[in-house]
Amino acid sequence: MEAILPLSTSGRLPVPADKPFNPAVPRSDSAVEEEPPSPSLAPYQARPVTGSTIISHNFTPALPVLDADKLDQEELEARINKVIEDYKEKLQLRTDHHMGYPYNLDFDYGPLEGLQKYCINNLGDPFIESNYGVHSREFEIGVLQWFARLWEIELDDFWGYITNCGTEGNLHGILVGREVLPDGILYASRETHYSVFKAGRMYRMDAVKVGTLESGEIDYDELRQHLEANAARPAIINVNIGTTVKGAVDDLDRILEILKETGYTEDRFFIHCDGALFGMMIPFVKRAPMVTFRKPIGSISVSGHKFVGSPVPCGVVMTRLRHIKGVSSDVEYLNSRDATIMGSRNGHAPIYMWYTFTRKGYEGLRKDVEKCLRNAHLLKAMLESAGVKTMLNELSSTVVFERPREEAFVRKWQLACEGDIAHVVVMPNITIRKLETFVQELVESRARVAVAGALKLAESARAANASDDE
């Protein structure tokens, strides 16, 4: 496969800003080194590639709570059942037309349904049991050990926990980095997930947004310049294992080499790897760079509800055991240690992950990865054959293409859009048949827009030259 499969130059992909580089130390009163934000856009939010916000306000309507005091029991039960059945039908319809977000909707946890009647809460440190006995810590530790083998760290050298989402993993990883290097500057690319710079603001850290290459990877030369300019202070670097919009993978080995060449010893940098989606996929991709604790990284986070698939958002964050002391303390009330971002933690999530890993194994996950990458290249070829400009990074299942102009089409297929581009994240639940339907409807949508535009020109001409129609 080609290293990068880019859009044509007319596809209007974002490129690093063409302005003089000023490697100044970031302001001490801001988490982001950039121009003052507009009132409608917080500094840590994703910025559209066009420079202007394109947000459609689809306000959510309320579903009123039924008044049980005014209904007899039979009517109340009938109305509750009708609401639930209608909602299930809606969920199925939306699931059938989901393409834009990195969620694997192909899972079946039927055998676990009997656990829903239990309040399973893994509050506190997963390795130290609380007095609350309705927990799933044994499943959680088993899942963490599975990841420890995947990421090549000894069982007595790691610490981690199952989070409520990928953002929580980033919040924890950046917090650990700040505690290890209190005077460190946070570096991350401009295409980094917004939660990383949110962490910088929450922890009042100096932070630098580094430019990106056309592929979405961090601009390595600009990173080098920032590191050299701020060499007196340690570096806390977020490495993307699949960016949010383009699925780009930052080259960990190249970043480590830049750190070495700019004089940063291992005790003066901390690397957090944000692998929300692709951190689960990259270990099963041939020729992909290895993300492993055998390299001098500090932490890794992934999402569990994305590639794995789960009925509840969840994730995993892992770090080195020696780093966790700075963010943990004993809590007598829990009879455990507080070392996590959240207090109460969903105890069902570890069971879902344990169940999937046990049933599929490494080989089953590898086959899922191969299917995603194969279908991503198929989608790219189908779109290009239909005249749609596309981009696909080699190590990604995220297909980027021109943003559809019909908002109804975007909403129907739940596409993630940014500026002039949209993307489809090909997950295990996306079949060839679904790709066929999507491409056909996209072509029809583009045709409607083109015809409407042509007829509008004719109408304007008619209004200006009415005699031409006589």
Tab-separated table of C-alpha atoms in Angstrom, residues 5-13 376-392 399-405 409 415 420-424 435-450:
chain	number	residue	atom	x	y	z
A	5	LEU	CA	-3.142	8.263	-0.211
A	6	PRO	CA	-3.894	12.015	-0.311
A	7	LEU	CA	-6.652	14.207	-1.631
A	8	SER	CA	-5.861	16.104	-4.797
A	9	THR	CA	-4.632	19.633	-4.208
A	10	SER	CA	-8.121	20.938	-4.891
A	11	GLY	CA	-9.496	18.829	-2.059
A	12	ARG	CA	-8.675	21.611	0.394
A	13	LEU	CA	-7.003	19.468	3.019
A	376	ALA	CA	-11.519	1.133	4.093
A	377	HIS	CA	-9.482	0.750	0.896
A	378	LEU	CA	-12.574	-0.561	-0.867
A	379	LEU	CA	-14.562	2.508	0.201
A	380	LYS	CA	-11.782	4.804	-0.998
A	381	ALA	CA	-11.765	3.096	-4.406
A	382	MET	CA	-15.573	3.245	-4.668
A	383	LEU	CA	-15.653	6.959	-3.838
A	384	GLU	CA	-12.888	7.809	-6.281
A	385	SER	CA	-14.617	5.852	-9.047
A	386	ALA	CA	-17.658	8.059	-8.379
A	387	GLY	CA	-15.596	11.240	-8.701
A	388	VAL	CA	-15.255	11.980	-4.975
A	389	LYS	CA	-11.828	13.168	-3.800
A	390	THR	CA	-10.538	11.118	-0.880
A	391	MET	CA	-7.631	10.569	1.485
A	392	LEU	CA	-6.605	7.469	3.429
A	399	VAL	CA	-11.535	7.502	4.923
A	400	VAL	CA	-11.588	11.288	4.494
A	401	PHE	CA	-13.568	12.856	1.647
A	402	GLU	CA	-15.310	16.029	0.509
A	403	ARG	CA	-18.003	17.127	2.920
A	404	PRO	CA	-21.504	16.422	1.536
A	405	ARG	CA	-23.476	19.626	1.050
A	409	PHE	CA	-27.494	13.320	4.297
A	415	LEU	CA	-20.958	11.764	9.514
A	420	ASP	CA	-14.747	21.163	4.094
A	421	ILE	CA	-14.129	17.497	4.872
A	422	ALA	CA	-16.000	14.562	6.357
A	423	HIS	CA	-14.934	11.051	7.188
A	424	VAL	CA	-16.127	7.494	7.545
A	435	LEU	CA	-20.724	0.615	1.838
A	436	GLU	CA	-22.716	0.052	-1.350
A	437	THR	CA	-25.796	1.737	0.093
A	438	PHE	CA	-23.781	4.650	1.474
A	439	VAL	CA	-21.902	5.361	-1.767
A	440	GLN	CA	-25.077	5.102	-3.842
A	441	GLU	CA	-26.907	7.567	-1.600
A	442	LEU	CA	-23.890	9.902	-1.513
A	443	VAL	CA	-23.748	9.974	-5.326
A	444	GLU	CA	-27.489	10.679	-5.443
A	445	SER	CA	-27.079	13.481	-2.886
A	446	ARG	CA	-24.252	15.077	-4.880
A	447	ALA	CA	-26.361	14.850	-8.041
A	448	ARG	CA	-29.290	16.611	-6.358
A	449	VAL	CA	-27.009	19.404	-5.217
A	450	ALA	CA	-25.447	19.739	-8.683
